[in-house]
Short mmCIF file of C-alpha atoms in Angstrom, two decimals:
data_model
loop_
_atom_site.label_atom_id
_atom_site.label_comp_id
_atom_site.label_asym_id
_atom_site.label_seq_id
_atom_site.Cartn_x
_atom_site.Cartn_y
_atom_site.Cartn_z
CA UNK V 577 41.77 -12.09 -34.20
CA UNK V 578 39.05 -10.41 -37.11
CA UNK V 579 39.07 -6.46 -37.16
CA UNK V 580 35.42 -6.98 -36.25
CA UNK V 581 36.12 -8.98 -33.08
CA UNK V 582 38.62 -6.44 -32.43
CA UNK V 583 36.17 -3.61 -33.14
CA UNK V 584 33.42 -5.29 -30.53
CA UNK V 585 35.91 -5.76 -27.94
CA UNK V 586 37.01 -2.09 -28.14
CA UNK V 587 33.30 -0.48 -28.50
CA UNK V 588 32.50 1.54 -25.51
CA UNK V 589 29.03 2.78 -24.99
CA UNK V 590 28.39 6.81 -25.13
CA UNK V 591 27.06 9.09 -22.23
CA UNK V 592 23.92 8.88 -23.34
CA UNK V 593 23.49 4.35 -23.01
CA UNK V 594 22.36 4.65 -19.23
CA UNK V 595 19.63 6.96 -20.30
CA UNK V 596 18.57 4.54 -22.88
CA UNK V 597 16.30 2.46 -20.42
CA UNK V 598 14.45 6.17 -19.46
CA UNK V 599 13.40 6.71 -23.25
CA UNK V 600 12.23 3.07 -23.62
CA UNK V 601 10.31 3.57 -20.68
CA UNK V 602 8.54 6.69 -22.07
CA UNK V 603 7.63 4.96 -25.13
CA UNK V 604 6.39 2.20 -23.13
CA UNK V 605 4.42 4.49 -21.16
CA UNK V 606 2.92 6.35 -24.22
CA UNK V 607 1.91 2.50 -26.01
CA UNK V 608 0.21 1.94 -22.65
CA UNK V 609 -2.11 5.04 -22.95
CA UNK V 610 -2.93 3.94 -26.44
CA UNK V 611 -3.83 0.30 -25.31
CA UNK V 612 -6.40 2.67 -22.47
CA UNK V 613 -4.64 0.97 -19.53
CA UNK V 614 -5.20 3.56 -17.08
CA UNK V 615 -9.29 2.13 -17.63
CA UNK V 616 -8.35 -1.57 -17.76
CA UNK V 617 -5.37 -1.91 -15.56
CA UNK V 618 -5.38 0.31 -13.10
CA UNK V 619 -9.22 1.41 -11.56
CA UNK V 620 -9.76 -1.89 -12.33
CA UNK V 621 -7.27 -2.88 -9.62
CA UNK V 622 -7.84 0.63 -8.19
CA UNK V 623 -3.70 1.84 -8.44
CA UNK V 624 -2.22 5.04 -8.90
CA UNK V 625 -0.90 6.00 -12.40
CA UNK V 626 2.52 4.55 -13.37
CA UNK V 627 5.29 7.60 -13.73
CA UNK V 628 7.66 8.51 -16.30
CA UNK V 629 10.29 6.15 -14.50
CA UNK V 630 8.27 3.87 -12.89
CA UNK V 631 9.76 0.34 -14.03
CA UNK V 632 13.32 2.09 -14.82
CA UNK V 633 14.37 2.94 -11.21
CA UNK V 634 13.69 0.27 -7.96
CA UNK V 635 11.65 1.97 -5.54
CA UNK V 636 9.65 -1.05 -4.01
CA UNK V 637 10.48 -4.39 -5.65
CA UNK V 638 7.11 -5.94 -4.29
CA UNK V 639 4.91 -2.98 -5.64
CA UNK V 640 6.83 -3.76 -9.16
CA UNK V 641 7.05 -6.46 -9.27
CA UNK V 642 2.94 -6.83 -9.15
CA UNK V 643 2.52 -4.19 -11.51
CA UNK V 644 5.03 -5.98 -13.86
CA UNK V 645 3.12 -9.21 -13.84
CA UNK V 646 -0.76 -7.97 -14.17
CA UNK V 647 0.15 -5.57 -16.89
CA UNK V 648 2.25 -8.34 -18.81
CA UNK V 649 -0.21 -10.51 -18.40
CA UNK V 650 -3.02 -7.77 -19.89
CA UNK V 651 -0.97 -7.54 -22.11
CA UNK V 652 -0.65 -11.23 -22.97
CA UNK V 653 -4.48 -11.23 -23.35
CA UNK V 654 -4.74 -8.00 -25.67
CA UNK V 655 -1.96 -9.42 -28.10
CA UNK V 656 -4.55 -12.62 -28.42
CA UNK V 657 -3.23 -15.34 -26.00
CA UNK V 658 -5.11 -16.21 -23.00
CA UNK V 659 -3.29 -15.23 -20.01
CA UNK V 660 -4.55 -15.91 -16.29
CA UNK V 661 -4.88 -13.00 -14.10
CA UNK V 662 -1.98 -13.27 -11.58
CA UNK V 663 -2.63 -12.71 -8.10
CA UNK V 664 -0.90 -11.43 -5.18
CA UNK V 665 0.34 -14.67 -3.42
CA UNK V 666 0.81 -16.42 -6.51
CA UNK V 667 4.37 -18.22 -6.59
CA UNK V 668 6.79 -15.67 -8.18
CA UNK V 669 8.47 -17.74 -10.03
CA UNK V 670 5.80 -19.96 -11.50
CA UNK V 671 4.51 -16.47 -12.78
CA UNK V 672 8.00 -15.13 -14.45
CA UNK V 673 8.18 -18.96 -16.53
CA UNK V 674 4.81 -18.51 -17.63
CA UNK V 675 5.64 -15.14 -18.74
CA UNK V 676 8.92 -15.61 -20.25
CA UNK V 677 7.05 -18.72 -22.22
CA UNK V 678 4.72 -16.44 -23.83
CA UNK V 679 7.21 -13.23 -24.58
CA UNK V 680 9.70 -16.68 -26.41
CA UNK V 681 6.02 -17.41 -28.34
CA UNK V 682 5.62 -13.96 -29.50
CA UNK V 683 9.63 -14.33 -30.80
CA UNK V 684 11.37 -12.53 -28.00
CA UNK V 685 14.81 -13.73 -27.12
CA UNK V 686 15.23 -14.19 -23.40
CA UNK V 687 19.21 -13.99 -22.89
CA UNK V 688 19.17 -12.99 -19.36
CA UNK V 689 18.11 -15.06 -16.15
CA UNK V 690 14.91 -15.06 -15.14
CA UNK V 691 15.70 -13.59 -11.50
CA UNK V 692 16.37 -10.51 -12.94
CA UNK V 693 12.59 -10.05 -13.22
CA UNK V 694 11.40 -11.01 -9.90
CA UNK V 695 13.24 -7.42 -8.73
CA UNK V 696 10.39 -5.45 -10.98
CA UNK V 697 12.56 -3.20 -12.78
CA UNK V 698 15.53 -2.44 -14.92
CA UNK V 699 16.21 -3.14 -18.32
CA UNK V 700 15.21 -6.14 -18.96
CA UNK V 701 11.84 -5.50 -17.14
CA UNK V 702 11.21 -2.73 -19.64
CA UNK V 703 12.45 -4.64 -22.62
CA UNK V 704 9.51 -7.29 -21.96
CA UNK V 705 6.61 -5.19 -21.41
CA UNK V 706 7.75 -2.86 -24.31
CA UNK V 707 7.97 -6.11 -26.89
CA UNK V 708 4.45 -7.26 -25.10
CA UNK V 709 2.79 -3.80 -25.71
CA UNK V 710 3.80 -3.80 -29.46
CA UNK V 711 1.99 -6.90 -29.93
CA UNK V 712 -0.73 -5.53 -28.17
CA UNK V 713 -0.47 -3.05 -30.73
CA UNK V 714 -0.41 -5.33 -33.72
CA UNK V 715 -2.95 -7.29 -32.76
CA UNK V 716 -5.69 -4.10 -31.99
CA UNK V 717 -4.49 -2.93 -35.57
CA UNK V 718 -2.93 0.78 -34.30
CA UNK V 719 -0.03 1.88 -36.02
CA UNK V 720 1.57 4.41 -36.52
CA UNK V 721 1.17 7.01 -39.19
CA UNK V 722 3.02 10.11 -40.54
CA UNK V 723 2.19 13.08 -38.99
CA UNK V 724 -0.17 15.76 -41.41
CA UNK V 725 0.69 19.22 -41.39
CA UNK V 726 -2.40 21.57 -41.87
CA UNK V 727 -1.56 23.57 -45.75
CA UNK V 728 -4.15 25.31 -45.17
CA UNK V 729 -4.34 29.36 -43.62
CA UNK V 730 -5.79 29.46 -40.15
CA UNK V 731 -9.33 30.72 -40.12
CA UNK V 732 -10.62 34.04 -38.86
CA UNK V 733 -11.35 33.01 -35.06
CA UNK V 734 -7.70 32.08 -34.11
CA UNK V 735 -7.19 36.17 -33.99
CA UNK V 736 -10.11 37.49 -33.03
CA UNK V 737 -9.04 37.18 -29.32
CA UNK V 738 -6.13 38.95 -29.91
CA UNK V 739 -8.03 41.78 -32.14
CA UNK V 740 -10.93 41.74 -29.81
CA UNK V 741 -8.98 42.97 -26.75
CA UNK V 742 -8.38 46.60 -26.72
CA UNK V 743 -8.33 49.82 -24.24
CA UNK V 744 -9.94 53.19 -24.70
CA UNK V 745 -7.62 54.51 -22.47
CA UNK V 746 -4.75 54.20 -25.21
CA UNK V 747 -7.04 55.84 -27.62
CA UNK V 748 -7.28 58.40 -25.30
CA UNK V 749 -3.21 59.09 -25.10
CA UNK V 750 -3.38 58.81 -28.74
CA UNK V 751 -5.50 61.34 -29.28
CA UNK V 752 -4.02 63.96 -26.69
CA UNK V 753 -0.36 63.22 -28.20
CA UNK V 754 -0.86 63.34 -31.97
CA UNK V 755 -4.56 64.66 -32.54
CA UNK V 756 -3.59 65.53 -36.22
CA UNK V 757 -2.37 61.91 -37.07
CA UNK V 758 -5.29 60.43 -35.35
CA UNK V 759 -7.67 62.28 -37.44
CA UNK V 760 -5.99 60.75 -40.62
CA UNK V 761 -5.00 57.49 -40.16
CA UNK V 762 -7.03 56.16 -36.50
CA UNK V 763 -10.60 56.82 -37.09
CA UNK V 764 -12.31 54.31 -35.59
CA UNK V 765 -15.96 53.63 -36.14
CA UNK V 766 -17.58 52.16 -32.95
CA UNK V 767 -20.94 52.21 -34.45
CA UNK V 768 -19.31 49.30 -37.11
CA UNK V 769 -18.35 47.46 -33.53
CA UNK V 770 -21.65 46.49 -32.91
CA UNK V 771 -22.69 45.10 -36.16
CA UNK V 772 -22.76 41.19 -36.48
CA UNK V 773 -20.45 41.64 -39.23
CA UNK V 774 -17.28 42.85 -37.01
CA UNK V 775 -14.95 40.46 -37.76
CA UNK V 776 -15.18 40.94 -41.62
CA UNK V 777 -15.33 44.68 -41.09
CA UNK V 778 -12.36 44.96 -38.57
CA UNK V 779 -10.08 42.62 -41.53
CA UNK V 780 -11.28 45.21 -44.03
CA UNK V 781 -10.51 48.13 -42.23
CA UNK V 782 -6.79 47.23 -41.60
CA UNK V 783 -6.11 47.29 -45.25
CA UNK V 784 -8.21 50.34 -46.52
CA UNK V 785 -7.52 50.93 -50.05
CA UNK V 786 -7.00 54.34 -50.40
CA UNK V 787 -5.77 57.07 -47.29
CA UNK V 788 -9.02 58.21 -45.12
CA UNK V 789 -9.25 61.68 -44.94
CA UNK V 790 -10.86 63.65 -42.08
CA UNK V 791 -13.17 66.93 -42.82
CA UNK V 792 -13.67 67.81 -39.19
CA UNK V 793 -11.83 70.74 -37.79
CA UNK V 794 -8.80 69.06 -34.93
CA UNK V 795 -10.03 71.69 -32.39
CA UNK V 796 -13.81 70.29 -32.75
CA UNK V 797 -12.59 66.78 -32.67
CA UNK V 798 -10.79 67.48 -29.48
CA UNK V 799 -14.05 69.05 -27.65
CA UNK V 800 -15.80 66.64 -28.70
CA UNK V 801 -13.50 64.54 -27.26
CA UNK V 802 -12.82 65.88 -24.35
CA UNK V 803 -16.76 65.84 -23.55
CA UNK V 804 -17.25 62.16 -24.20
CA UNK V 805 -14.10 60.84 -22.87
CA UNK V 806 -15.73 59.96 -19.29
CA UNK V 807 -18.50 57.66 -21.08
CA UNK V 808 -15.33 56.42 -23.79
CA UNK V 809 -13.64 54.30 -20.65
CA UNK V 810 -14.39 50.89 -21.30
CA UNK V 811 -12.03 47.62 -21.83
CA UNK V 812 -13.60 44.98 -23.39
CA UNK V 813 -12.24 41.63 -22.63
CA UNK V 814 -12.04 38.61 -24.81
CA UNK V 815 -14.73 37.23 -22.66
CA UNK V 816 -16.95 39.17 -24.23
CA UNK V 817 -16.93 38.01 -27.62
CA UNK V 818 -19.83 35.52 -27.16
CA UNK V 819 -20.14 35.33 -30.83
CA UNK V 820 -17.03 33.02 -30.94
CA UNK V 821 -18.29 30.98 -27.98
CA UNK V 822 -21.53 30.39 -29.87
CA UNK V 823 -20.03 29.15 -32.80
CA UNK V 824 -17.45 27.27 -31.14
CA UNK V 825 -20.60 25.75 -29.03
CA UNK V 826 -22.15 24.58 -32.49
CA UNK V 827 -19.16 23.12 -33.35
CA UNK V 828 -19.02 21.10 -29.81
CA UNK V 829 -22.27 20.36 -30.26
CA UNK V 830 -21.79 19.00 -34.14
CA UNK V 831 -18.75 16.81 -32.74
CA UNK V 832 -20.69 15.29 -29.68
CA UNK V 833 -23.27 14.56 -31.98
CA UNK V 834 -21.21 12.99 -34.65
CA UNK V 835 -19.22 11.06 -31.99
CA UNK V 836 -22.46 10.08 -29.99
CA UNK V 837 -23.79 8.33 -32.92
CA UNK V 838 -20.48 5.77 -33.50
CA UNK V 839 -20.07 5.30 -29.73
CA UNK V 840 -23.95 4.17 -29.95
CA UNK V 841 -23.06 1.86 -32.15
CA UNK V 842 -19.90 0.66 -30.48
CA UNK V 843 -21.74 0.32 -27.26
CA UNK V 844 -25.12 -1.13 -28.54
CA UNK V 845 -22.63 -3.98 -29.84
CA UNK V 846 -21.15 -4.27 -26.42
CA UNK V 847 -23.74 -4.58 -24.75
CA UNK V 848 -25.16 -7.18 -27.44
CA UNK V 849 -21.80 -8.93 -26.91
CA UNK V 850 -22.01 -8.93 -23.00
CA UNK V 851 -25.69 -10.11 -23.07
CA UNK V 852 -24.64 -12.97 -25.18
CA UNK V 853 -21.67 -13.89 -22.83
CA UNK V 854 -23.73 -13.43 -20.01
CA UNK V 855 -26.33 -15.86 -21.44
CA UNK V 856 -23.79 -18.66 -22.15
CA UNK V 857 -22.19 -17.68 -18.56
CA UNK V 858 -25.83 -18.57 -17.08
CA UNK V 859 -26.59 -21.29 -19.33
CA UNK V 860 -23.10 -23.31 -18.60
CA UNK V 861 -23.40 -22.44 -14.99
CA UNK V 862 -27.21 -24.37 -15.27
CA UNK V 863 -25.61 -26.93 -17.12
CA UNK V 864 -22.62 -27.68 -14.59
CA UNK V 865 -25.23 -27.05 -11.54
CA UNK V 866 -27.16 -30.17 -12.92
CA UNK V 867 -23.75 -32.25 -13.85
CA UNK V 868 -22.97 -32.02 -10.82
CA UNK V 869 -25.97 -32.39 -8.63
CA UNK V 870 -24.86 -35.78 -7.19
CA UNK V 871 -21.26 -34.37 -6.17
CA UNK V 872 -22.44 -31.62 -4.60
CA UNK V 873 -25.19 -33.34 -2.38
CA UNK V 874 -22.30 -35.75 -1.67
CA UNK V 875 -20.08 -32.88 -0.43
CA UNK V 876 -22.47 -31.34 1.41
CA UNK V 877 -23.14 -34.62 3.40
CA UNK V 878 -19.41 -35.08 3.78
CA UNK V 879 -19.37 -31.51 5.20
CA UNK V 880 -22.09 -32.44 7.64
CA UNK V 881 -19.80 -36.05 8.53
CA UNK V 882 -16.94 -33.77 8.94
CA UNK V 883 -18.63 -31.49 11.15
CA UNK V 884 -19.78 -33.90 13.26
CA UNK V 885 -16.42 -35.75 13.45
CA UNK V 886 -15.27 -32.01 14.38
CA UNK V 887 -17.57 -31.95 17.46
CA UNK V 888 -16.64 -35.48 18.60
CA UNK V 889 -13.44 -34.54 18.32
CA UNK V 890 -13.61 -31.22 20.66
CA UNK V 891 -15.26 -33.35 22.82
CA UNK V 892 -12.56 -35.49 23.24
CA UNK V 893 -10.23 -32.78 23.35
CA UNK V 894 -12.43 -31.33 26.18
CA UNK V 895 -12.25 -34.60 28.42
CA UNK V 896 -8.58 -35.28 27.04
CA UNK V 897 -7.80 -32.23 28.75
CA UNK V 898 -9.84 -33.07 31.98
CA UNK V 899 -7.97 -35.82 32.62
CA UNK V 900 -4.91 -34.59 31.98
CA UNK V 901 -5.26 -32.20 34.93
CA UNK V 902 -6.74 -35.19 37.17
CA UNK V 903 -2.90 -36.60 36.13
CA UNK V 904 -0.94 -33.87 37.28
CA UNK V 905 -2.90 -33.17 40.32
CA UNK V 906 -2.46 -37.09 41.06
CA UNK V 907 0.93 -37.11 39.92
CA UNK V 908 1.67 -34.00 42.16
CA UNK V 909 0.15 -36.11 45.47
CA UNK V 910 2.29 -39.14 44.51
CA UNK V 911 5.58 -36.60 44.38
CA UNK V 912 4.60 -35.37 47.90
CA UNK V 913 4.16 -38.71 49.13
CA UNK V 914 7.55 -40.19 47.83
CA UNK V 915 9.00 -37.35 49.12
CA UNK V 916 7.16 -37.97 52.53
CA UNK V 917 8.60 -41.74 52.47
CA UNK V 918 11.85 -40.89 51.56
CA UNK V 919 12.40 -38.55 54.56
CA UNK V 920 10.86 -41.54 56.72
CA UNK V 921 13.08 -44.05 55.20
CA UNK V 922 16.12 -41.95 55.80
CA UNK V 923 15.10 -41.17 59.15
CA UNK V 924 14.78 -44.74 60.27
CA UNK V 925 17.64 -45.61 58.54
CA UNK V 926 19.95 -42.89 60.11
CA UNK V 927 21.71 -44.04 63.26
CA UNK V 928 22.20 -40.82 64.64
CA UNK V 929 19.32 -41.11 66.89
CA UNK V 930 20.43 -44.40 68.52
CA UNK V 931 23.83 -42.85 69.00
CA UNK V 932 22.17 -39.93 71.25
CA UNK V 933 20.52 -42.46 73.19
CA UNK V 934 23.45 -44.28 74.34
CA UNK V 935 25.61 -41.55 74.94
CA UNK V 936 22.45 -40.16 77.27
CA UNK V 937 22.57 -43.74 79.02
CA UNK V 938 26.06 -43.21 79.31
CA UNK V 939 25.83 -39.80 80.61
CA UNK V 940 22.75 -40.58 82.93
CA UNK V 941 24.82 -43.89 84.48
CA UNK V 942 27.48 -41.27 85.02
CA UNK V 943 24.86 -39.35 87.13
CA UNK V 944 23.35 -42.24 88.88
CA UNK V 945 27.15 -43.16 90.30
CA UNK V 946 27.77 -39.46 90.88
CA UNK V 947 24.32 -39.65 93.12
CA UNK V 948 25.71 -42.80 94.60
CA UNK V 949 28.88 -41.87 95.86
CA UNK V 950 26.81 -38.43 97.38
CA UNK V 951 24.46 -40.77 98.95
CA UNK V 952 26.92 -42.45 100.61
CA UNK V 953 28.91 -39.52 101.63
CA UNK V 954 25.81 -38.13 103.16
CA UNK V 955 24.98 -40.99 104.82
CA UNK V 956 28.48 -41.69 105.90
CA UNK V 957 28.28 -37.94 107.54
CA UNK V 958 25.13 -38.56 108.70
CA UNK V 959 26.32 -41.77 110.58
CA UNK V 960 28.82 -39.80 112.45
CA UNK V 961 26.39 -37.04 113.42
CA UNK V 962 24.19 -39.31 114.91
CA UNK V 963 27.27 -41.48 116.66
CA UNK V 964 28.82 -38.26 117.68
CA UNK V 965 25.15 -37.28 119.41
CA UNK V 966 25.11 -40.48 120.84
CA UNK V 967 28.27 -40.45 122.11
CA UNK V 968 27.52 -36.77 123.50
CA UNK V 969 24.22 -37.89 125.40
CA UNK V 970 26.13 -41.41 126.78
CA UNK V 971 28.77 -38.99 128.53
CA UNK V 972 25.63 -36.34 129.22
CA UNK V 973 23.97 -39.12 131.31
CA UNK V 974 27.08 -40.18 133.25
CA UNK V 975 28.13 -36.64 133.83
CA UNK V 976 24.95 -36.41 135.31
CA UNK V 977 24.20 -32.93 133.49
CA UNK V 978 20.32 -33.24 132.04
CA UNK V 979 20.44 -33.03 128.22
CA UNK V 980 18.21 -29.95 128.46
CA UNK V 981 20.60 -27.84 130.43
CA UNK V 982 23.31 -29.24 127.85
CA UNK V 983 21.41 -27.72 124.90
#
């Protein structure tokens, strides 16, 4: 085995290689706001602006995935190549081979599987749309240039906030603490203050060229002082400076004027372009109107032949239905009546009746000999009775006893 095999099977990536994919996404992030996608990507399909992170951490794959294929495929169209708009139910995987087709035209290697994109981020995500967006940038001629340092000193106004802000309060403490050092070196002339000319003045003044020297008696100056300190209590704020806001208001002014005169031009162009576009939209629209005249007024009549067929057909469906219901309402009576016959049938089939009857004939000739027999018992006991009376009034009548007496 080579020392450089050996060498590439012993590399191990630093701490930093799983923060790799966050800087790439900040740089794609950063070509994206030169290409002005937050004004042709995303009010356009009225989204929130992307994060820092967006496509380097999975929050919601479906979300991502989206964003991933409209701004690749803007992205498509600004490097040159037509690209169709994908939509929202489009087949994701129809959408990631057209893709990948057009990142392999532009030179990209693709030596990952294409699933890896359907999940909307991660590396390779970010690799794509980074390699997309500097072909975007190639092909709307930015580059990149070295940065230029101003040589130059910084003028006059980048101070005169800082000069401009003051307190007569701590004039006040200086004067009570050193009154004799404030006479020298701190006389301030607030008459200069209001001149037009205080900015020069006030540079001037902090680099006098020879040591000011006072001829007014310290006791006097304090009085004096002392009487106008009241009225001395002011602060003036930076606010107040309105001769730096007026200038810097020319200035605006001069650059909105210089700018409003290109963007003019830019957008009198535009909107020559867009007329002209528009023109050829209407007059190919005319055009394909009258091409297809004929197919059109044969649609619409199949339309009408279809609607028609439609009705018939709910028609149908209405009396299909009908007569489905007559069928189970007949087919309900017929179930009834089988039922009715079958109990019949098994009633006159069943013997059980016919069984009951001849054991009551059996019972009830039983009976009739039972009767018998007490019949002729009661006759038989009759018979006696009336041979036993008879026998009784035969010896009555020779006994001579009448049979009333008797009884």
């Amino acid at each position: 085995m080579s020392e450089e095999s050996r060498r590439s099977e012993d590399y191990e990536p630093g701490p930093g290689a799983a923060y790799t994919l966050f800087v790439v996404m900040e740089e794609l992030l950063d070509k994206l706001k030169l290409l002005n996608y937050e004004e042709e990507v995303l009010r356009r399909n009225n989204v929130k602006s992307l994060s820092r992170h967006y496509f380097a951490l999975p929050t919601n794959p479906g979300e991502q995935f989206f964003m991933f294929t409209t701004i690749a495929a803007w992205l498509i169209n600004k490097a040159g190549c037509y690209f169709e708009q994908p939509q929202e139910y489009d087949d994701p995987n129809a959408t990631v081979s057209k893709i990948l087709k057009e990142f392999r035209n532009f030179g990209g290697s693709v030596d990952f599987p294409p699933l890896k994109l359907k999940t909307g981020s991660g590396e390779n995500v970010c690799n794509v749309l980074d390699r997309l967006a500097e072909e975007a940038l190639k092909a709307t001629c930015i580059s990149w240039k070295r940065p230029n340092y101003p040589t130059e000193a910084p003028e006059e106004g980048y101070f005169i906030e800082d000069i401009a802000e003051f307190s007569l309060d701590r004039l006040e403490e200086e004067i009570t603490e050193e009154p004799d050092d404030y006479e020298d070196e701190h006389l301030l002339d607030l008459e200069a203050l209001k001149e037009p000319s205080y900015k020069s003045d006030l540079r001037e003044s902090s680099k006098p060229d020879n040591i000011l020297e006072s001829c007014v008696d310290a006791s006097e100056w304090k009085l004096e002082t002392e009487r106008v300190l009241p009225q001395l209590k002011v602060t003036i704020r930076s606010d107040k400076d309105w001769r730096v806001h007026v200038e810097q208001m020319h200035q605006h002014k001069d650059g909105i004027e210089s700018s409003l005169k290109d963007t003019k031009g830019y957008l009198n162009r535009l909107q020559d372009e867009i007329s002209a576009t528009l023109e050829k939209v209407g007059s190919r629209e005319k055009n394909i109107n009258t091409q297809m005249k004929h197919l059109i007024q044969e649609y619409r009549v199949a339309q009408s032949q279809l609607s028609e067929a439609k009705e018939r057909f709910h028609q149908g469906s209405s009396r299909v239905t009908e007569r489905t219901r007559i069928l189970a309402e007949i087919a309900e009576e017929l179930d009834s009546v089988k039922q009715e016959m079958e109990e019949k049938g098994s009633s006159i089939s069943d013997g059980a009746p016919l069984v009951k009857i001849k054991q009551s004939l059996t019972k009830l000739k039983q009976e009739i000999i039972q009767m018998d027999i007490r019949i002729g018992l009661v006759e038989h006991t009759l018979l006696q009775a009336k041979l036993k009376e008879k026998s009784n009034m035969t010896r009555d009548i020779y006994s001579g006893f009448p049979t009333q007496n008797r009884f």
